[in-house]
PDB file of C-alpha atoms in Angstrom:
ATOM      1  CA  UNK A 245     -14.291  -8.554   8.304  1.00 74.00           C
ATOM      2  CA  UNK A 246     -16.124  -5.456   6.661  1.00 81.00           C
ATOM      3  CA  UNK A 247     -14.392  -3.638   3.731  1.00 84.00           C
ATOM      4  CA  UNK A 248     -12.655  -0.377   6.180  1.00 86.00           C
ATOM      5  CA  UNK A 249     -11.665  -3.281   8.212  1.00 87.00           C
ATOM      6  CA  UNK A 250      -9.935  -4.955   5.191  1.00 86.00           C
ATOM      7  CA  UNK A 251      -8.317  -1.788   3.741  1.00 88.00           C
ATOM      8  CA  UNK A 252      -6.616  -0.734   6.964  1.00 90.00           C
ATOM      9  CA  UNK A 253      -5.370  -4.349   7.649  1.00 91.00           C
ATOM     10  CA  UNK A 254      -3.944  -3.865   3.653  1.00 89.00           C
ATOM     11  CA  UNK A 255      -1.780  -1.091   4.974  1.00 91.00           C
ATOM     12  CA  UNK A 256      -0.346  -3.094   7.738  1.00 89.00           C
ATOM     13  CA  UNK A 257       2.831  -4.676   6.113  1.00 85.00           C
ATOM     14  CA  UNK A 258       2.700  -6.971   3.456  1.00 87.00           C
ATOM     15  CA  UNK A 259       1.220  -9.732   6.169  1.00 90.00           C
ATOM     16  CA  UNK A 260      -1.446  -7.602   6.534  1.00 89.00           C
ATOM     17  CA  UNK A 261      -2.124  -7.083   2.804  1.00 88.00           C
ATOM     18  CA  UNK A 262      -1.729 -10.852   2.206  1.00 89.00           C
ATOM     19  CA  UNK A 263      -4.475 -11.439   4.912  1.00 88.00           C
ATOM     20  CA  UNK A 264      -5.995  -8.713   3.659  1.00 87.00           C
ATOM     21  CA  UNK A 265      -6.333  -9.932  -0.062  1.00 86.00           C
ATOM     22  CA  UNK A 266      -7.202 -13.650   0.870  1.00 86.00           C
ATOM     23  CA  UNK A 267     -10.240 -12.536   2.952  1.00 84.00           C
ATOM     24  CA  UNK A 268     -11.070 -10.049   0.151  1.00 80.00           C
ATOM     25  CA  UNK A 269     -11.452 -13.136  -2.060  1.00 75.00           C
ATOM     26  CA  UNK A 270     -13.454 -14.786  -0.357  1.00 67.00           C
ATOM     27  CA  UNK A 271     -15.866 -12.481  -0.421  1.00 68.00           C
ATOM     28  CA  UNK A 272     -17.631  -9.660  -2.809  1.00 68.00           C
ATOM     29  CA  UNK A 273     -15.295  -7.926  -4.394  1.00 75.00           C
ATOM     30  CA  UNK A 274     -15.732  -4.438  -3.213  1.00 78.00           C
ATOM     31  CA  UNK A 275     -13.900  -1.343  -5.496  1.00 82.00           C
ATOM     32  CA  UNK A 276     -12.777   0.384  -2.357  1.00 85.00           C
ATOM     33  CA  UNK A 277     -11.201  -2.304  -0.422  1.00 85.00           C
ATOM     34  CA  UNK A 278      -9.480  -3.311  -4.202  1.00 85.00           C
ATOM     35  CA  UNK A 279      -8.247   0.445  -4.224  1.00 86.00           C
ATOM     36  CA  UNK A 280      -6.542   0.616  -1.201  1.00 88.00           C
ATOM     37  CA  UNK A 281      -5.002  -3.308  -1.699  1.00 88.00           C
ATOM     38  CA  UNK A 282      -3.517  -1.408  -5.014  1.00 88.00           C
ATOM     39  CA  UNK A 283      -2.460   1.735  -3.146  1.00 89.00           C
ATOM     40  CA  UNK A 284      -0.786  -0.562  -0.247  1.00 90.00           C
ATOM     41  CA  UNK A 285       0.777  -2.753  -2.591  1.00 90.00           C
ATOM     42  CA  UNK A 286       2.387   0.393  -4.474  1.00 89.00           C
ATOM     43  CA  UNK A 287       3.779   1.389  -1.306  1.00 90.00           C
ATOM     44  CA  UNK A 288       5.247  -2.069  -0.172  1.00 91.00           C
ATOM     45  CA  UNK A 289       7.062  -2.045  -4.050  1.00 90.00           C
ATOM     46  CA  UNK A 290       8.411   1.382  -3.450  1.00 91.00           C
ATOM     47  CA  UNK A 291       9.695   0.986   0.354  1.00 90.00           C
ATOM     48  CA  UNK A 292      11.189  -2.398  -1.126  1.00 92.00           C
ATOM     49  CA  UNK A 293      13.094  -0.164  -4.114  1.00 92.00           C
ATOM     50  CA  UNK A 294      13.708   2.299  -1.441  1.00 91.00           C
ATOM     51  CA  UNK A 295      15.290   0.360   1.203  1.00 91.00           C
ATOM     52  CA  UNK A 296      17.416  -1.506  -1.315  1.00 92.00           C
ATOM     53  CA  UNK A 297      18.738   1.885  -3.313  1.00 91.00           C
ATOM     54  CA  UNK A 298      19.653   3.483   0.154  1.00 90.00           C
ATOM     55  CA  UNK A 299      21.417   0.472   1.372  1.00 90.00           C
ATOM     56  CA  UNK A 300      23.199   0.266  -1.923  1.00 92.00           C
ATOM     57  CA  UNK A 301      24.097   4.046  -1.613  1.00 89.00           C
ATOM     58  CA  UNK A 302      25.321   3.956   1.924  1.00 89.00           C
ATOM     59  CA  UNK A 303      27.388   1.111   1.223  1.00 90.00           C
ATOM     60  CA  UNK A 304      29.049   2.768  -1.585  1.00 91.00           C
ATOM     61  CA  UNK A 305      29.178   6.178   0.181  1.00 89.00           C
ATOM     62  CA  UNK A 306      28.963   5.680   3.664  1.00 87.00           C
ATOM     63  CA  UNK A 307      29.483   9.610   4.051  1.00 87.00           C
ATOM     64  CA  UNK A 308      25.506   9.514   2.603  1.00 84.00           C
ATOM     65  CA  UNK A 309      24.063   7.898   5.656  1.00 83.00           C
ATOM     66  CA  UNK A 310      21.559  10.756   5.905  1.00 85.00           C
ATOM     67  CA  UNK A 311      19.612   9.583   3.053  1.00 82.00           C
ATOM     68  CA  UNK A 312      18.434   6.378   4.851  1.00 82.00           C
ATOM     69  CA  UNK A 313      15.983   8.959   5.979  1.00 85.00           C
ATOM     70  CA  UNK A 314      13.758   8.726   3.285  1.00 83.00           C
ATOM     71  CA  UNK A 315      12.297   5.113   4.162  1.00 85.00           C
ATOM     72  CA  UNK A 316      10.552   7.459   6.830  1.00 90.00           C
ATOM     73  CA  UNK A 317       8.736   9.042   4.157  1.00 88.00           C
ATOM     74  CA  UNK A 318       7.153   5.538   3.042  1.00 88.00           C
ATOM     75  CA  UNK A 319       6.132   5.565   6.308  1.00 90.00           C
ATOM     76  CA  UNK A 320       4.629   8.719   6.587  1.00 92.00           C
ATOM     77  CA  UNK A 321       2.664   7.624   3.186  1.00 90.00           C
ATOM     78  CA  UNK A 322       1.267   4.155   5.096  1.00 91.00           C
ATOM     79  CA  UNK A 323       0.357   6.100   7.998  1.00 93.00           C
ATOM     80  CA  UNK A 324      -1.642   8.743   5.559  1.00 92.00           C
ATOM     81  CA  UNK A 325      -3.178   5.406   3.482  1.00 91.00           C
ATOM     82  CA  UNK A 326      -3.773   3.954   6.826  1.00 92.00           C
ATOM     83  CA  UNK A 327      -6.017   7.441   7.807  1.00 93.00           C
ATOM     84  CA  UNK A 328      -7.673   7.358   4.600  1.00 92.00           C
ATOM     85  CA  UNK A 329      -8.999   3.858   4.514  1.00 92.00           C
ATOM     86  CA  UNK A 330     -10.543   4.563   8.210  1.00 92.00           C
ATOM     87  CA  UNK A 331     -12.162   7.695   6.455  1.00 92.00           C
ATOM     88  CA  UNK A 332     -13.265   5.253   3.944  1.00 89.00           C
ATOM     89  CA  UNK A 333     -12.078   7.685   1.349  1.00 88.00           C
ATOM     90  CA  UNK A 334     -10.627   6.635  -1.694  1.00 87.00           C
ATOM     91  CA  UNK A 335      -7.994   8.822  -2.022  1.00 88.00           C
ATOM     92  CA  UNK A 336      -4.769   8.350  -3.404  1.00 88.00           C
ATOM     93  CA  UNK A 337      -1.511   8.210  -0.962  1.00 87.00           C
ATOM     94  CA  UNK A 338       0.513  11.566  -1.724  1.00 88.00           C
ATOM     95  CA  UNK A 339       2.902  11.776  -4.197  1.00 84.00           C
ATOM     96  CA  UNK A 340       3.265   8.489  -5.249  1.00 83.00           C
ATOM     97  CA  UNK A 341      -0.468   7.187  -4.969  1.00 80.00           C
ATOM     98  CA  UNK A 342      -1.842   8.080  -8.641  1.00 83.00           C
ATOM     99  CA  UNK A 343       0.728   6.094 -10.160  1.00 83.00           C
ATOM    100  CA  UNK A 344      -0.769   2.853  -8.579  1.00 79.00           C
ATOM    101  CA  UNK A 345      -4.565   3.691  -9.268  1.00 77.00           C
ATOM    102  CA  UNK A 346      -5.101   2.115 -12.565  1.00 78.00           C
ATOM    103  CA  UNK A 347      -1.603  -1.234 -11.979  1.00 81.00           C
ATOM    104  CA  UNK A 348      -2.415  -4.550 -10.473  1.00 80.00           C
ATOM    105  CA  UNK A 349      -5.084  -6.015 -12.698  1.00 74.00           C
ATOM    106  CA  UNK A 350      -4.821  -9.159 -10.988  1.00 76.00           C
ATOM    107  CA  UNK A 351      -6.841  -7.372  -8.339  1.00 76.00           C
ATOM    108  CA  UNK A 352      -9.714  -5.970 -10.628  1.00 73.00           C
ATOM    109  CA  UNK A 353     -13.197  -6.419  -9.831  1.00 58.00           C
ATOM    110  CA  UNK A 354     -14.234  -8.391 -13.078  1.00 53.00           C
ATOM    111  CA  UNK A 355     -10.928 -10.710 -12.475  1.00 44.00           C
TER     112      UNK A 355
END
């Protein structure tokens, strides 16, 4: 697979970013498909925290159901990473993209 190949796949649940990281290995290490794994991988940890807090709210407050809403945001942000890597930009996701640029050393190209 070629790197835009990779970093879209990345963006496609955390399947897609497993398959997406193996094949990386495997071959050179490339900074933009390792920028996009990172910026993926953000947004898998924060729809994870996301899903869990709003589930944890509603079932405390059930009169709060409206705030389940938000887990379409994370989607909104994978859809926008998603357009990105096909640019083959490497720009962060929106609002919560910057804080993921420099985590994840484990993916760094001199690992």
């Amino acid at each position: 697979m070629d790197k835009k190949t990779l970093a879209i796949i990345s963006y496609i649940t955390i399947i897609g970013w497993v398959i997406a990281y193996f094949q990386y290995k495997d071959k050179e290490r490339d900074p933009f498909v390792i920028y996009h794994l990172k910026q993926s991988l953000g947004l898998a940890i924060i729809g994870l925290l996301l899903g869990v807090a709003t589930s944890v709210v509603i079932s405390i407050i059930p009169a709060l159901s409206v705030v389940a809403y938000a887990n379409l945001a994370v989607m909104v942000l994978w859809i926008l990473g998603i357009l990105t890597a096909a640019k083959e930009q490497k720009k962060p996701v929106p609002v919560i993209g910057a804080m993921f640029e420099n985590q994840f050393a484990f993916l760094n190209v001199n690992a």
